[in-house]
Coordinates of C-alpha atoms and ligand atoms in Angstrom, one line a residue:
X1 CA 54.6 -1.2 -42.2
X2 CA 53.8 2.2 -42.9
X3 CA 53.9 5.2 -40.5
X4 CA 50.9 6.8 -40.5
X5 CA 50.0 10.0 -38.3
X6 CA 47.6 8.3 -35.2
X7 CA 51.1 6.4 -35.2
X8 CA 52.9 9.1 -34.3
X9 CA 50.1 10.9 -32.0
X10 CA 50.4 7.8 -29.9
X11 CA 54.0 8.2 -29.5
X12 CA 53.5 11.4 -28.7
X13 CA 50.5 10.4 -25.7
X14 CA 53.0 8.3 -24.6
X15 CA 56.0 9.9 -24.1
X16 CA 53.6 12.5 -22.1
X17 CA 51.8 9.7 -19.8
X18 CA 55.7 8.6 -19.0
X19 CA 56.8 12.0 -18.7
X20 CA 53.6 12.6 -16.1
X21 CA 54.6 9.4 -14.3
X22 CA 58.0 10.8 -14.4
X23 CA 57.2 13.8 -13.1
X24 CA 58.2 15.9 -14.9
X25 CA 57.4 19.5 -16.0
X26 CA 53.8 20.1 -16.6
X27 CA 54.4 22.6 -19.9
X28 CA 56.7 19.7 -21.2
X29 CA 53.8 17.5 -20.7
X30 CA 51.5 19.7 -22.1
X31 CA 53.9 20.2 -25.2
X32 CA 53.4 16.4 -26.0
X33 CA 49.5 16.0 -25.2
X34 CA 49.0 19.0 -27.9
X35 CA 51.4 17.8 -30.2
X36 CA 49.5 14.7 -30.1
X37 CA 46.2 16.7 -31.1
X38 CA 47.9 18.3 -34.0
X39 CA 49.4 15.3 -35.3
X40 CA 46.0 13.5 -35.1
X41 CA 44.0 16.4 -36.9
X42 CA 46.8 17.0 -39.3
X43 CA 45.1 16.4 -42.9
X44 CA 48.1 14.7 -44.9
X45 CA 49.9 12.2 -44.0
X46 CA 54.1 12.7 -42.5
X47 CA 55.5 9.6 -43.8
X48 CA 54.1 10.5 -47.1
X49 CA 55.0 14.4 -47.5
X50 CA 58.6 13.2 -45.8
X51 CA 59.3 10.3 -48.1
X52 CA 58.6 13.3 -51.2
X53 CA 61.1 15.6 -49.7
X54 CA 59.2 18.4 -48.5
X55 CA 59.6 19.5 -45.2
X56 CA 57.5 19.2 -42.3
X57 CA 54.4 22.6 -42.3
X58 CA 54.4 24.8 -39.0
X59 CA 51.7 23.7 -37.1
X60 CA 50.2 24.9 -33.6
X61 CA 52.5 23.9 -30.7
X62 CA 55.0 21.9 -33.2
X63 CA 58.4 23.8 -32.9
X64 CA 61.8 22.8 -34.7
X65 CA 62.4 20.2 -31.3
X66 CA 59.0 18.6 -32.1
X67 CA 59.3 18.6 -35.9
X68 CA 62.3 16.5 -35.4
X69 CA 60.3 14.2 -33.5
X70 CA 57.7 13.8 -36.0
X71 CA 60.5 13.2 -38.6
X72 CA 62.0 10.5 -36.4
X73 CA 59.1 8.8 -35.7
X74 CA 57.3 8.9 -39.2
X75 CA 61.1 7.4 -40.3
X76 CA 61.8 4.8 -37.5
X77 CA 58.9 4.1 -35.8
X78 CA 60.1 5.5 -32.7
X79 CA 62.2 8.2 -31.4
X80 CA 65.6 8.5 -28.9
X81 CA 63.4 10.3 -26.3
X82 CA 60.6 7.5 -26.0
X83 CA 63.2 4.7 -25.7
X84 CA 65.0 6.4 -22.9
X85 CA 62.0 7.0 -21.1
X86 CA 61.0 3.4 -21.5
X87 CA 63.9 2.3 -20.2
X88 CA 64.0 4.6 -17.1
X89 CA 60.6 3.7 -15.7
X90 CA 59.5 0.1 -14.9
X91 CA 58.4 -1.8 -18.4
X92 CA 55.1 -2.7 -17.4
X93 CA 54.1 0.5 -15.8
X94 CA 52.1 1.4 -18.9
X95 CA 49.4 -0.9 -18.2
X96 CA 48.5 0.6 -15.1
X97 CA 46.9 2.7 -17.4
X98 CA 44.8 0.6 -18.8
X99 CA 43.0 -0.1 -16.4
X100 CA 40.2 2.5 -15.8
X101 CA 40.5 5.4 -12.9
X102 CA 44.2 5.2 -13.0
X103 CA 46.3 8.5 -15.0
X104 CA 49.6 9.1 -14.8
X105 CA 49.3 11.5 -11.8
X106 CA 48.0 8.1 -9.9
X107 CA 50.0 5.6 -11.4
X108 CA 53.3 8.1 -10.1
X109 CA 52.1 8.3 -6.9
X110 CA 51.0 4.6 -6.3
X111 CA 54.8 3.5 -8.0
X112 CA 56.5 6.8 -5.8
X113 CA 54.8 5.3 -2.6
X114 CA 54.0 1.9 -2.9
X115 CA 56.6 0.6 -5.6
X116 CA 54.0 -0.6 -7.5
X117 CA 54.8 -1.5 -11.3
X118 CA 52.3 -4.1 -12.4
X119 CA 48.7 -4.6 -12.1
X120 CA 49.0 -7.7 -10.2
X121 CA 50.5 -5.9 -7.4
X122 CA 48.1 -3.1 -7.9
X123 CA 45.4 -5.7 -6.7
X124 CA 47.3 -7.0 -4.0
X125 CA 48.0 -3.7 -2.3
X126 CA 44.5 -3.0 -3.1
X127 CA 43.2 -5.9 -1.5
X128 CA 45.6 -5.6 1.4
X129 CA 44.0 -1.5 2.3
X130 CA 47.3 -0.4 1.3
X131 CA 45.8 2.1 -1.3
X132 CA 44.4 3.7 1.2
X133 CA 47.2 5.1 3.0
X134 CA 48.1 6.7 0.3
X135 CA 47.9 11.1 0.2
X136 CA 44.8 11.6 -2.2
X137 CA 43.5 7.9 -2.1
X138 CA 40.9 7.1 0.1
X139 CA 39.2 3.7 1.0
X140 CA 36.0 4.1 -1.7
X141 CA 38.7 5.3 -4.5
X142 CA 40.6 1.4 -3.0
X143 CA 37.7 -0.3 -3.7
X144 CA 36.8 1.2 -7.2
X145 CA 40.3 0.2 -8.4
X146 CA 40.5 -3.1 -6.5
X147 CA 37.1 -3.6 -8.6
X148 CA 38.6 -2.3 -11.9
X149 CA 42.2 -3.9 -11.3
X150 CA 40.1 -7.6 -10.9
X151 CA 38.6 -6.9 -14.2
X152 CA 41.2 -6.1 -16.0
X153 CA 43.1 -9.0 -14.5
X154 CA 40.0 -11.5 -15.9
X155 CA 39.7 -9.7 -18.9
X156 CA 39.9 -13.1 -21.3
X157 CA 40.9 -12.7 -25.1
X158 CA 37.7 -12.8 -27.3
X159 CA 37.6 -12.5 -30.8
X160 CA 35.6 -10.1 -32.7
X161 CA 32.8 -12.5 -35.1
X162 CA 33.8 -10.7 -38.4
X163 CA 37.9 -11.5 -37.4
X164 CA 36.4 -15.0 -36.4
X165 CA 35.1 -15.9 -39.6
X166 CA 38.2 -15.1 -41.2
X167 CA 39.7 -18.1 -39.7
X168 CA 36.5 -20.3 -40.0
X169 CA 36.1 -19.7 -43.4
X170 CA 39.5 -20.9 -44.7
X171 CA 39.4 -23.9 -41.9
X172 CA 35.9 -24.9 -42.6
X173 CA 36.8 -25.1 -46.9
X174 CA 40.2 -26.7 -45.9
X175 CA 38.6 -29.3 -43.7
X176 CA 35.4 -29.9 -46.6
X177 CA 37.9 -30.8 -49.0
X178 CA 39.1 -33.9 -46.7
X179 CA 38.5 -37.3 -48.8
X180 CA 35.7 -38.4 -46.7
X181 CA 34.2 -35.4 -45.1
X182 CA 30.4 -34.9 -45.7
X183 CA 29.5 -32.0 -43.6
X184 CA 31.3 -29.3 -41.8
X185 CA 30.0 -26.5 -39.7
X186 CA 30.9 -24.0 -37.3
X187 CA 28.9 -24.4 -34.4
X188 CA 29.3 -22.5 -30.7
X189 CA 28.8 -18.9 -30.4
X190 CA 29.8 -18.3 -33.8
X191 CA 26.3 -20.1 -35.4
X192 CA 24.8 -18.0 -32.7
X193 CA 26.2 -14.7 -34.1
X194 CA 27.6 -13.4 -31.2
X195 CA 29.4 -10.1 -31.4
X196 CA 33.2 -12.0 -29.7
X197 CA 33.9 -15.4 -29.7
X198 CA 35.7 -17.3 -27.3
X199 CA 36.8 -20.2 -29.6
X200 CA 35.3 -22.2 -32.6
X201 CA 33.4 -25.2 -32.3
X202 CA 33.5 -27.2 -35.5
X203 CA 30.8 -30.6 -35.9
X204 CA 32.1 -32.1 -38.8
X205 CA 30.8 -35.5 -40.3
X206 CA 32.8 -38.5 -41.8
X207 CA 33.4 -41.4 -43.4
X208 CA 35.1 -44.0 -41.1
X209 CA 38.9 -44.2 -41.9
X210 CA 38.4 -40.3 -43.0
X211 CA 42.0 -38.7 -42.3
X212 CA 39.9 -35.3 -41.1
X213 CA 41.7 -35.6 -37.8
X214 CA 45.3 -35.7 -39.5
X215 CA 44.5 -33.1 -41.7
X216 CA 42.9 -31.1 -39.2
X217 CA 45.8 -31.1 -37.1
X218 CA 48.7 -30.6 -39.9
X219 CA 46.5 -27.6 -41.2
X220 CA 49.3 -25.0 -41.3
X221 CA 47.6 -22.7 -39.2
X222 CA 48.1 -24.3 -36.6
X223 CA 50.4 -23.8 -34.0
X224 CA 50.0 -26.0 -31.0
X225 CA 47.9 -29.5 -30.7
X226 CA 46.3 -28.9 -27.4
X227 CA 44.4 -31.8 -27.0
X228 CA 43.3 -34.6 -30.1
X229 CA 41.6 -37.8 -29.6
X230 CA 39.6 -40.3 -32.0
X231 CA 36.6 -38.1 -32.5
X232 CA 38.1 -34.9 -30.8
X233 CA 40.8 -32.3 -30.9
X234 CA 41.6 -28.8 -30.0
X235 CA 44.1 -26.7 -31.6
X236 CA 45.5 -23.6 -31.3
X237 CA 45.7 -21.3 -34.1
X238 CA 48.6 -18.8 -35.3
X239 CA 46.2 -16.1 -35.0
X240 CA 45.6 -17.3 -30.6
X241 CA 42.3 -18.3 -31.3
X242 CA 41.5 -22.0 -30.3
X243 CA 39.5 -24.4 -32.4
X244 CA 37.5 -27.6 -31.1
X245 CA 36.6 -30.1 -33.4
X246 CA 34.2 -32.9 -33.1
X247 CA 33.5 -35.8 -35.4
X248 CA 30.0 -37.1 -34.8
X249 CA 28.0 -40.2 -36.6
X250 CA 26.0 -38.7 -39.4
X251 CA 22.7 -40.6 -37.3
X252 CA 23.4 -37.8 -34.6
X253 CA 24.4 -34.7 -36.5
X254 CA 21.5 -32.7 -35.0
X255 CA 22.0 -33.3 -31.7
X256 CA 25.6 -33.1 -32.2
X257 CA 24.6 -29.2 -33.6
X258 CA 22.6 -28.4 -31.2
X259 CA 24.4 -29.3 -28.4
X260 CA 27.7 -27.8 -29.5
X261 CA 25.9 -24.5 -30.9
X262 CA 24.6 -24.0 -27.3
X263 CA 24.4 -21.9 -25.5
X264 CA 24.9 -23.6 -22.4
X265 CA 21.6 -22.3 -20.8
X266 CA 19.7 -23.4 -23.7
X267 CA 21.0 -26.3 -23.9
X268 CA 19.8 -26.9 -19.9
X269 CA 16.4 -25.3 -20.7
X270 CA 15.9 -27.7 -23.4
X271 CA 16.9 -31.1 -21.5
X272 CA 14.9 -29.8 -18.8
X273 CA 11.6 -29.4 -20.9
X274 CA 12.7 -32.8 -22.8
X275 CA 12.4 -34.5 -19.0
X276 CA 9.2 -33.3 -18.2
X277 CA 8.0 -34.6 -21.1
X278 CA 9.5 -38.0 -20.4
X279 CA 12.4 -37.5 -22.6
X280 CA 15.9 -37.5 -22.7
X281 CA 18.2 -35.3 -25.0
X282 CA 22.0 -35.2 -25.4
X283 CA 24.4 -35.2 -28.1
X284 CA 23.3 -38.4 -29.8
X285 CA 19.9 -37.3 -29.8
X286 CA 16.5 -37.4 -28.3
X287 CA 15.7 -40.7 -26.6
X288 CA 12.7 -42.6 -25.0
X289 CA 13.6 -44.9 -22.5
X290 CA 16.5 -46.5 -25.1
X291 CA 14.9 -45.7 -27.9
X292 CA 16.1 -43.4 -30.3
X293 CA 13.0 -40.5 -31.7
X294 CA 15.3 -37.6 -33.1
X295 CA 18.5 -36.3 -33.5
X296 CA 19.7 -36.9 -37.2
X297 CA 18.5 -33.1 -37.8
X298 CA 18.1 -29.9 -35.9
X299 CA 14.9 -29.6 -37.0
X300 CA 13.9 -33.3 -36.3
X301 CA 15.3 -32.5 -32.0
X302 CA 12.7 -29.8 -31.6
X303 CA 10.1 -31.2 -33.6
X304 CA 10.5 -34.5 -31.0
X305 CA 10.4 -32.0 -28.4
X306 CA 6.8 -30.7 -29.5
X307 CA 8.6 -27.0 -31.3
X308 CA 9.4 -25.4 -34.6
X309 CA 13.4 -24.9 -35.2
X310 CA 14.4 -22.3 -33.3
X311 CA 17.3 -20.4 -35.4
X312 CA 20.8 -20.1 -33.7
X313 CA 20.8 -16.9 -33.1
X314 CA 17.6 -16.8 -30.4
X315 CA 19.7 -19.9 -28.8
X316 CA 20.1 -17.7 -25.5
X317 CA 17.6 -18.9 -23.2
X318 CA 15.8 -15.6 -23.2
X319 CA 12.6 -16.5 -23.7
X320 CA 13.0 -18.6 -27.4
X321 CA 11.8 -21.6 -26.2
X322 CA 8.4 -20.3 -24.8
X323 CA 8.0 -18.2 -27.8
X324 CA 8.5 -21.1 -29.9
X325 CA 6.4 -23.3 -27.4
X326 CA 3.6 -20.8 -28.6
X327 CA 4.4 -20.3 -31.9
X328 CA 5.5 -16.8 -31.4
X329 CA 9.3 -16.9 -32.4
X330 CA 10.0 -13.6 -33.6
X331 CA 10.9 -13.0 -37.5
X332 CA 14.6 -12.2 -38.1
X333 CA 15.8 -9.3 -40.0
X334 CA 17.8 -11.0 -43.1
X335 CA 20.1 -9.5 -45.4
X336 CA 17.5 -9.6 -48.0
X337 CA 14.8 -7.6 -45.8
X338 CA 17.3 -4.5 -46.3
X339 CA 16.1 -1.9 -48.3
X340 CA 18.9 0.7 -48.1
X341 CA 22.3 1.9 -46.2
X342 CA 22.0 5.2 -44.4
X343 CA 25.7 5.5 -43.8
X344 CA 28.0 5.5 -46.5
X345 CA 31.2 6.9 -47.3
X346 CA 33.3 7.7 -51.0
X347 CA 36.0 9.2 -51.6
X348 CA 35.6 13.0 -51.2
X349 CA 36.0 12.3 -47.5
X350 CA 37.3 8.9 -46.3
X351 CA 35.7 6.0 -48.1
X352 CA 37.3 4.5 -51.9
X353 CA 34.4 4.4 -53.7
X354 CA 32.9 7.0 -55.7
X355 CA 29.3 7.8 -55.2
X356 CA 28.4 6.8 -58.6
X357 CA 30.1 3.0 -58.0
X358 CA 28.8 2.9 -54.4
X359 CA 25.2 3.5 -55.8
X360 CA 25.7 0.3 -58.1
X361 CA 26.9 -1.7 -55.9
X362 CA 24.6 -0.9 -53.4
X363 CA 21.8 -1.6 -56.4
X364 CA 23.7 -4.9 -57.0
X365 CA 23.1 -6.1 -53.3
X366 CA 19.3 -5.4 -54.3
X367 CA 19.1 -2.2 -52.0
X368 CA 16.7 0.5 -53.2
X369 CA 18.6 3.7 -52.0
X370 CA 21.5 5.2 -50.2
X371 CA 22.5 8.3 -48.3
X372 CA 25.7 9.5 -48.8
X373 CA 27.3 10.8 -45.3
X374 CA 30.7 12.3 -45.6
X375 CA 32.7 14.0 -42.5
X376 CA 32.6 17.8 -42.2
X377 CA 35.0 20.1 -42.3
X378 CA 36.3 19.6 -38.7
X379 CA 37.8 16.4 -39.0
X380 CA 40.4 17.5 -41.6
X381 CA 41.8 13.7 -41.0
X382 CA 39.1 12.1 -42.8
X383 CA 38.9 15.1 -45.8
X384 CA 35.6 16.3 -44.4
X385 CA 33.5 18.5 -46.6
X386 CA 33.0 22.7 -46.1
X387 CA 29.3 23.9 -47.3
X388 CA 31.1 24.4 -51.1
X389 CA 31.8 21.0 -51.4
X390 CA 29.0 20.2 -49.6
X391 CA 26.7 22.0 -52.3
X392 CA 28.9 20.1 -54.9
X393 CA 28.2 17.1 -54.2
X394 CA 24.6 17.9 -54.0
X395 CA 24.8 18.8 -57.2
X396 CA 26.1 15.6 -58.5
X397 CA 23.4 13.4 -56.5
X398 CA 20.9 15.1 -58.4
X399 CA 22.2 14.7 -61.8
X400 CA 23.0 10.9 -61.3
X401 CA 19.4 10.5 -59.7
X402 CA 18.4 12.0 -63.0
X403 CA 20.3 8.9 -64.8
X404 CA 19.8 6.0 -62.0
X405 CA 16.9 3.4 -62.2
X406 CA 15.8 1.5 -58.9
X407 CA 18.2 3.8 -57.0
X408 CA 17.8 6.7 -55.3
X409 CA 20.8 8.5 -53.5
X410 CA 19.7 10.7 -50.5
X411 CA 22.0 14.2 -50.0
X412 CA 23.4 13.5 -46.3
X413 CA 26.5 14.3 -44.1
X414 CA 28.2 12.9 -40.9
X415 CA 28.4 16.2 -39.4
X416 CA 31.0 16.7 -36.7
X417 CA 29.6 17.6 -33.1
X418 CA 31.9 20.1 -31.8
X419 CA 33.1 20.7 -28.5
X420 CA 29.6 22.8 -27.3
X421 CA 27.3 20.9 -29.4
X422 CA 27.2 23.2 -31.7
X423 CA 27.8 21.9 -35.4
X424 CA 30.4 21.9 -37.7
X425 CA 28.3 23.0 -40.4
X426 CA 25.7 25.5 -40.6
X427 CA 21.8 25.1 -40.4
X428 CA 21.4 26.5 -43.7
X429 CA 23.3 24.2 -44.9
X430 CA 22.4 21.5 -43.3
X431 CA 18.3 22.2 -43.9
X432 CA 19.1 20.8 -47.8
X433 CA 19.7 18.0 -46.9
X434 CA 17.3 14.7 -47.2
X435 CA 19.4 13.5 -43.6
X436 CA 22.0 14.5 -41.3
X437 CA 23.7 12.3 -38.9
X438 CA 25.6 13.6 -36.2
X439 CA 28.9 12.4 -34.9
X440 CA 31.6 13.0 -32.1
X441 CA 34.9 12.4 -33.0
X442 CA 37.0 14.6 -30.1
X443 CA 37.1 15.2 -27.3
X444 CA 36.5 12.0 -25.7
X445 CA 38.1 12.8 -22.7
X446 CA 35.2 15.2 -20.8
X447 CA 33.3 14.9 -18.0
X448 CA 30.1 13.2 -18.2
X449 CA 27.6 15.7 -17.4
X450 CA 29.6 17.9 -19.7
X451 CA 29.3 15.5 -22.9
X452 CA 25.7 14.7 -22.2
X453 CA 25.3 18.3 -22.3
X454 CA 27.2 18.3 -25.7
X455 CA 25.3 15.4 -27.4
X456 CA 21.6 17.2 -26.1
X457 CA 22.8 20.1 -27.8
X458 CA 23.1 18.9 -30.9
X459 CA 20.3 16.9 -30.7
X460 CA 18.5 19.8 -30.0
X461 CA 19.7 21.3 -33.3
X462 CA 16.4 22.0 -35.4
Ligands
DGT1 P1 32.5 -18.9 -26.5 O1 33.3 -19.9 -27.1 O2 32.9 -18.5 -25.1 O3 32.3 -17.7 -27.4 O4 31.0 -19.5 -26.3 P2 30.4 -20.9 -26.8 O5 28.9 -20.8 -26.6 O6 30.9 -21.2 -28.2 O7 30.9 -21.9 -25.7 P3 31.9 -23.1 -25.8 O8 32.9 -23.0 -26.9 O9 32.5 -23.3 -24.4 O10 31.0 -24.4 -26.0 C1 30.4 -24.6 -27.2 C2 29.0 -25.2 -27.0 O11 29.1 -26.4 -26.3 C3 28.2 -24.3 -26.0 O12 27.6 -23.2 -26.6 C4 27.2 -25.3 -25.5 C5 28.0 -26.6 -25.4 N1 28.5 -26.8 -24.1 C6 29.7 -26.6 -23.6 N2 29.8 -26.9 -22.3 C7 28.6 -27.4 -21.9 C8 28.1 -27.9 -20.7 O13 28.7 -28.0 -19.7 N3 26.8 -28.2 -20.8 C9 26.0 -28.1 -21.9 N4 24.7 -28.4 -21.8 N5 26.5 -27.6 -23.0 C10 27.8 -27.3 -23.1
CA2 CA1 33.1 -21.5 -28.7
CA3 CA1 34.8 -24.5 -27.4

């Protein structure tokens, strides 16, 4: 695994929340948090210049002490200082600072006071008005981290959808090639696009005597059988995510969609509707009195219950099923309904591409234009453009607009907001181009009224 510099910021911010905790000195502290600032803005890379022999370049607040840090770290991973400190305070003390309200200066003085070390005593001595007692804690800040503590503490593992699909994908092939197998699909919150899953729900089809449910659990993915049955199993994956499987009769595929697609509360609001039309509706399908009306396809459920299809991602029981009741389901935005990208990257700042290839490929997904939005100066990290380069690049929009059919590439820039809200380029500048989007990437850490002030500021930029 390569060392790259955020690497070695984040040793750096650590060894300085430990120090804090510690106690220690605050210019020692101090030393660390701005070494971690200069290693982060730093515009080449450590391991890199390191591993070609050339020695580490002054910069602010990095002494000969610190350049041997950096050196250490960009080498090993780690350095002697960090692993002593780690072993002098409590291992789990770092994730009181997860949680949010809690810095080193509170973290010290809850472990200096109440010995506490892990969150789950955190919320015990929260909930038992211990916090209290303690100098500089009163009961409102006690509640506020009994609150956050709780949340942390129930904080379940969710996968993002785009990490997600790389697991469904290559189960959902695997499974498809099964002798047997007809139809496999990834139902649950997945269909339903949501931003995290919780787990995968897979509806598969099969011919009897199919081995799906052998293969599915020898799939070498896997790493624990939780649960596996006739017609159902759940695994867990290498990767921690869990996978349900269901094989339903082809007769019920529908219902078995719907129903495992969900959500939950749509699932309710549609059995409830289904009663008061005399119906009933489950997993095998829609039935009057014993008699089966639907369920073989999605679209033949709704039609049974008197509605268009409603698509999976409206499945939330906000309002879909009235809408569709009425025929107003709204129209959703499809990949091919996008005309252009209004955020791209190449390689004069941070992205691979150059502007030329990006502008084909972007014409190859069937988009009509694209603005090209590099950093700014400021974030040196990312190879952010000064007005020269700026102009440059301007220059070679025009002449390959000149050349391009059916693409049109907009001048743009991802300027930096900087600590006032002023911007990191200037308004003449910035007044050529066709768009500017504005962007914070520091400072994270101020007040609130003082970033809002920030962001209006540069909104306010003419
Ligand atoms: P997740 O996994 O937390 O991201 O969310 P889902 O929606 O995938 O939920 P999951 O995996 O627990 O269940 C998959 C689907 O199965 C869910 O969307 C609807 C259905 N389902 C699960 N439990 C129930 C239930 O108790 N009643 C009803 N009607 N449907 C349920
Ligand atoms: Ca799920
Ligand atoms: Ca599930």
């Amino acid at each position: 695994m390569p060392i790259h510099n955020a690497d070695i910021a984040a040793a750096f911010g650590e060894i300085a929340d430990l120090l804090e905790i510690q106690g220690a000195n605050p210019f020692r502290i101090r030393a660390y948090r701005n070494a971690a600032r200069s290693v982060g803005e730093f515009g080449r890379d450590f391991s890199t210049l390191i591993a070609a022999g050339e020695d580490i370049p002054h910069l602010p607040g990095i002494g000969a002490d610190l350049a041997a840090k950096i050196r250490e770290i960009a080498t090993t991973g780690k350095c002697a200082l960090q692993t002593r400190l780690e072993h002098e305070l409590p291992p789990a003390i770092t994730e009181l600072l997860k949680i949010p309200g809690l810095g080193p200066k509170r973290v010290s003085a809850l472990w200096h006071e109440l010995d506490i070390q892990t969150p789950e005593q955190l919320y015990r001595a929260a909930r038992d008005g211990r916090i209290r007692q303690v100098p500089g804690f009163g009961e409102k800040t006690e509640v506020k981290i009994q609150q956050a503590v709780e949340a942390h503490l129930n904080t379940e593992h969710r996968f993002k959808l785009a990490t997600a699909s790389q697991y469904a994908d290559a189960l959902a092939s695997y499974l498809s090639a099964t002798p047997g197998v007809h139809q496999v699909t990834v139902a649950g919150s997945y269909r339903r696009m949501r931003e995290t899953v919780g787990d995968l729900d897979l509806v598969v089809t099969a011919d009897a005597g199919s081995p799906v449910m052998a293969h599915f659990k020898a799939y070498d993915e896997v790493r624990e059988v939780l649960a596996a049955g006739a017609t159902r199993a759940s695994v867990l994956l290498r990767s921690g995510l869990q996978v349900d499987l269901r094989v339903v009769a082809e007769e019920s595929y529908g219902a078995a969609l719907c129903y495992f697609t969900g959500s939950k509360a749509h699932n309710i609001a549609l059995r409830r509707m289904a009663q008061e039309r005399g119906l009933k509706v489950n997993e095998y399908g829609v039935f009057k009195g014993d008699h089966r009306i639907a369920g073989e396809t999605e679209a033949s459920l709704y039609q049974a219950l008197g509605l268009p299809p409603i698509p999976p991602e409206l499945r939330e029981n906000r309002g879909e099923i009235e809408a569709a009741r009425v025929g107003r389901l709204p129209q959703l935005v499809e990949l091919k309904d996008l005309r252009g990208d209004l955020h791209v990257h190449t390689r004069a700042s941070d992205g691979h591409g150059t502007i030329r290839e990006m502008a084909l490929a972007a014409r190859a997904h069937g988009l009509e234009y694209i603005a090209v939005t590099e950093h700014s100066r400021r974030l040196a990290l990312a190879r952010g453009l000064d007005p020269r380069q700026l102009m440059e690049q301007c220059d070679e929009i025009d002449r390959l607009n000149a050349e391009l059919k059916d693409m049109t590439v907009l001048k743009a820039i991802e300027v930096d907001i900087l600590d006032d809200g002023t911007l990191d380029l200037p308004d003449t500048v910035l007044s050529k181009l066709d768009l500017v989007v504005a962007a914070v990437h520091s400072r994270f850490d101020l007040p609130r009224t003082k970033q809002t002030e920030r962001i209006l500021r540069a909104m306010d930029n003419k």
